PDB file of C-alpha atoms in Angstrom:
ATOM      1  CA  UNK A   1     138.481 149.477  78.880  1.00 46.00           C
ATOM      2  CA  UNK A   2     136.000 150.317  81.560  1.00 50.00           C
ATOM      3  CA  UNK A   3     133.357 148.783  79.402  1.00 52.00           C
ATOM      4  CA  UNK A   4     135.199 145.393  79.396  1.00 56.00           C
ATOM      5  CA  UNK A   5     134.100 143.517  82.423  1.00 53.00           C
ATOM      6  CA  UNK A   6     136.886 142.072  84.345  1.00 60.00           C
ATOM      7  CA  UNK A   7     139.702 143.523  82.442  1.00 73.00           C
ATOM      8  CA  UNK A   8     141.905 146.314  83.507  1.00 84.00           C
ATOM      9  CA  UNK A   9     144.900 147.792  81.685  1.00 86.00           C
ATOM     10  CA  UNK A  10     147.093 146.027  84.153  1.00 87.00           C
ATOM     11  CA  UNK A  11     145.558 142.628  82.950  1.00 88.00           C
ATOM     12  CA  UNK A  12     146.352 143.491  79.366  1.00 88.00           C
ATOM     13  CA  UNK A  13     149.957 144.445  80.195  1.00 92.00           C
ATOM     14  CA  UNK A  14     150.581 141.006  81.663  1.00 92.00           C
ATOM     15  CA  UNK A  15     149.397 139.118  78.459  1.00 91.00           C
ATOM     16  CA  UNK A  16     152.113 138.018  76.071  1.00 95.00           C
ATOM     17  CA  UNK A  17     151.958 140.058  72.983  1.00 95.00           C
ATOM     18  CA  UNK A  18     150.768 137.179  70.854  1.00 95.00           C
ATOM     19  CA  UNK A  19     147.664 136.872  73.315  1.00 92.00           C
ATOM     20  CA  UNK A  20     147.087 140.561  73.462  1.00 91.00           C
ATOM     21  CA  UNK A  21     146.986 140.644  69.592  1.00 92.00           C
ATOM     22  CA  UNK A  22     144.469 137.793  69.553  1.00 90.00           C
ATOM     23  CA  UNK A  23     142.393 139.758  72.274  1.00 88.00           C
ATOM     24  CA  UNK A  24     142.413 142.943  70.214  1.00 87.00           C
ATOM     25  CA  UNK A  25     141.712 141.136  66.964  1.00 88.00           C
ATOM     26  CA  UNK A  26     138.655 139.419  68.640  1.00 85.00           C
ATOM     27  CA  UNK A  27     137.202 142.510  69.959  1.00 82.00           C
ATOM     28  CA  UNK A  28     133.715 143.244  68.756  1.00 79.00           C
ATOM     29  CA  UNK A  29     132.612 146.529  70.227  1.00 77.00           C
ATOM     30  CA  UNK A  30     129.350 148.276  69.449  1.00 77.00           C
ATOM     31  CA  UNK A  31     129.718 151.060  66.954  1.00 78.00           C
ATOM     32  CA  UNK A  32     128.502 153.461  69.540  1.00 76.00           C
ATOM     33  CA  UNK A  33     131.828 152.999  71.278  1.00 73.00           C
ATOM     34  CA  UNK A  34     134.045 153.166  68.298  1.00 75.00           C
ATOM     35  CA  UNK A  35     135.093 156.820  67.743  1.00 82.00           C
ATOM     36  CA  UNK A  36     137.816 157.756  65.415  1.00 83.00           C
ATOM     37  CA  UNK A  37     140.572 157.815  68.305  1.00 84.00           C
ATOM     38  CA  UNK A  38     139.624 154.367  69.614  1.00 83.00           C
ATOM     39  CA  UNK A  39     139.791 152.969  66.006  1.00 84.00           C
ATOM     40  CA  UNK A  40     143.037 154.454  65.363  1.00 87.00           C
ATOM     41  CA  UNK A  41     144.325 153.154  68.799  1.00 87.00           C
ATOM     42  CA  UNK A  42     143.142 149.663  68.144  1.00 87.00           C
ATOM     43  CA  UNK A  43     144.628 149.692  64.508  1.00 89.00           C
ATOM     44  CA  UNK A  44     148.066 150.834  66.015  1.00 89.00           C
ATOM     45  CA  UNK A  45     148.083 148.123  68.502  1.00 90.00           C
ATOM     46  CA  UNK A  46     147.167 145.525  65.898  1.00 91.00           C
ATOM     47  CA  UNK A  47     149.852 146.648  63.474  1.00 89.00           C
ATOM     48  CA  UNK A  48     152.754 146.930  66.294  1.00 89.00           C
ATOM     49  CA  UNK A  49     151.782 143.673  67.825  1.00 92.00           C
ATOM     50  CA  UNK A  50     151.820 141.979  64.411  1.00 91.00           C
ATOM     51  CA  UNK A  51     155.271 143.268  63.746  1.00 89.00           C
ATOM     52  CA  UNK A  52     156.553 142.150  67.173  1.00 91.00           C
ATOM     53  CA  UNK A  53     155.052 138.573  66.599  1.00 93.00           C
ATOM     54  CA  UNK A  54     156.517 138.496  63.099  1.00 89.00           C
ATOM     55  CA  UNK A  55     160.035 138.925  64.427  1.00 86.00           C
ATOM     56  CA  UNK A  56     159.474 136.293  67.074  1.00 90.00           C
ATOM     57  CA  UNK A  57     158.670 138.437  70.069  1.00 93.00           C
ATOM     58  CA  UNK A  58     155.192 137.413  70.757  1.00 94.00           C
ATOM     59  CA  UNK A  59     156.220 135.836  74.130  1.00 96.00           C
ATOM     60  CA  UNK A  60     157.158 139.242  75.566  1.00 95.00           C
ATOM     61  CA  UNK A  61     154.717 140.965  77.798  1.00 95.00           C
ATOM     62  CA  UNK A  62     154.249 144.777  77.903  1.00 93.00           C
ATOM     63  CA  UNK A  63     154.855 144.976  81.605  1.00 94.00           C
ATOM     64  CA  UNK A  64     158.448 143.753  81.215  1.00 94.00           C
ATOM     65  CA  UNK A  65     161.365 146.284  81.993  1.00 93.00           C
ATOM     66  CA  UNK A  66     163.368 147.192  78.970  1.00 90.00           C
ATOM     67  CA  UNK A  67     166.565 146.579  80.917  1.00 94.00           C
ATOM     68  CA  UNK A  68     165.718 142.913  81.227  1.00 95.00           C
ATOM     69  CA  UNK A  69     165.504 142.446  77.582  1.00 93.00           C
ATOM     70  CA  UNK A  70     168.596 140.523  75.798  1.00 91.00           C
ATOM     71  CA  UNK A  71     170.474 142.321  73.200  1.00 87.00           C
ATOM     72  CA  UNK A  72     168.838 140.281  70.339  1.00 85.00           C
ATOM     73  CA  UNK A  73     165.254 141.131  71.669  1.00 90.00           C
ATOM     74  CA  UNK A  74     166.256 144.859  71.867  1.00 90.00           C
ATOM     75  CA  UNK A  75     167.653 144.583  68.204  1.00 85.00           C
ATOM     76  CA  UNK A  76     164.335 142.959  67.008  1.00 86.00           C
ATOM     77  CA  UNK A  77     162.316 145.589  68.670  1.00 89.00           C
ATOM     78  CA  UNK A  78     164.214 148.241  67.053  1.00 85.00           C
ATOM     79  CA  UNK A  79     163.745 146.523  63.766  1.00 82.00           C
ATOM     80  CA  UNK A  80     159.979 146.472  64.245  1.00 82.00           C
ATOM     81  CA  UNK A  81     160.014 150.223  65.031  1.00 80.00           C
ATOM     82  CA  UNK A  82     161.811 150.885  61.700  1.00 77.00           C
ATOM     83  CA  UNK A  83     159.402 148.591  59.854  1.00 75.00           C
ATOM     84  CA  UNK A  84     156.274 150.019  61.555  1.00 72.00           C
ATOM     85  CA  UNK A  85     156.870 153.472  60.131  1.00 73.00           C
ATOM     86  CA  UNK A  86     155.022 154.643  57.139  1.00 70.00           C
ATOM     87  CA  UNK A  87     158.293 155.380  55.113  1.00 72.00           C
ATOM     88  CA  UNK A  88     158.084 154.782  51.439  1.00 76.00           C
ATOM     89  CA  UNK A  89     160.929 154.307  48.961  1.00 80.00           C
ATOM     90  CA  UNK A  90     163.238 153.482  52.083  1.00 78.00           C
ATOM     91  CA  UNK A  91     166.301 151.155  51.777  1.00 78.00           C
ATOM     92  CA  UNK A  92     167.362 149.531  55.235  1.00 74.00           C
ATOM     93  CA  UNK A  93     170.889 148.448  55.416  1.00 76.00           C
ATOM     94  CA  UNK A  94     171.210 145.949  58.276  1.00 71.00           C
ATOM     95  CA  UNK A  95     175.007 145.652  59.334  1.00 71.00           C
ATOM     96  CA  UNK A  96     175.373 142.137  60.892  1.00 67.00           C
ATOM     97  CA  UNK A  97     171.641 141.780  61.805  1.00 60.00           C
ATOM     98  CA  UNK A  98     172.328 138.529  63.614  1.00 63.00           C
ATOM     99  CA  UNK A  99     174.835 139.927  66.234  1.00 64.00           C
ATOM    100  CA  UNK A 100     173.450 139.378  69.693  1.00 62.00           C
ATOM    101  CA  UNK A 101     170.949 136.774  68.683  1.00 62.00           C
ATOM    102  CA  UNK A 102     170.706 133.292  70.027  1.00 63.00           C
ATOM    103  CA  UNK A 103     172.528 130.788  67.697  1.00 67.00           C
ATOM    104  CA  UNK A 104     169.007 129.046  67.104  1.00 66.00           C
ATOM    105  CA  UNK A 105     167.781 132.540  65.620  1.00 58.00           C
ATOM    106  CA  UNK A 106     170.806 133.328  63.464  1.00 55.00           C
TER     107      UNK A 106
END
C-alpha cells in the first residue's frame, strides 16, 4: 500500500465493501510489484468482497465493530464464510435462514 499515493490501510477500511471491491478490481499494478503473495491477497479480497456484496452487505465498512452488526448482518456474514470455503460436494442446510432479517429481506 505504500506504493499507492494518498492511500493508507485506514482509508481502505473506511470504504464500503462495494467501493473497496471496485477499487481492488481497478488496481493496475506493475508486474514488478505483483509477487505470489500479493496476487493471492488481492484474489482473496476480490472473492470475499464479492460474496459480501452478493448477500447485500456491500454497504458495510471493514472498520465497523462486529458488536454493532444486526443479527441478520451477522447471519449473512456467516453464510458468506461458508460459501467462501473451497468445499466440494457439500450440502448446506439452512434452518429458517430468514430469522433475524429485516422483513424487506425475507
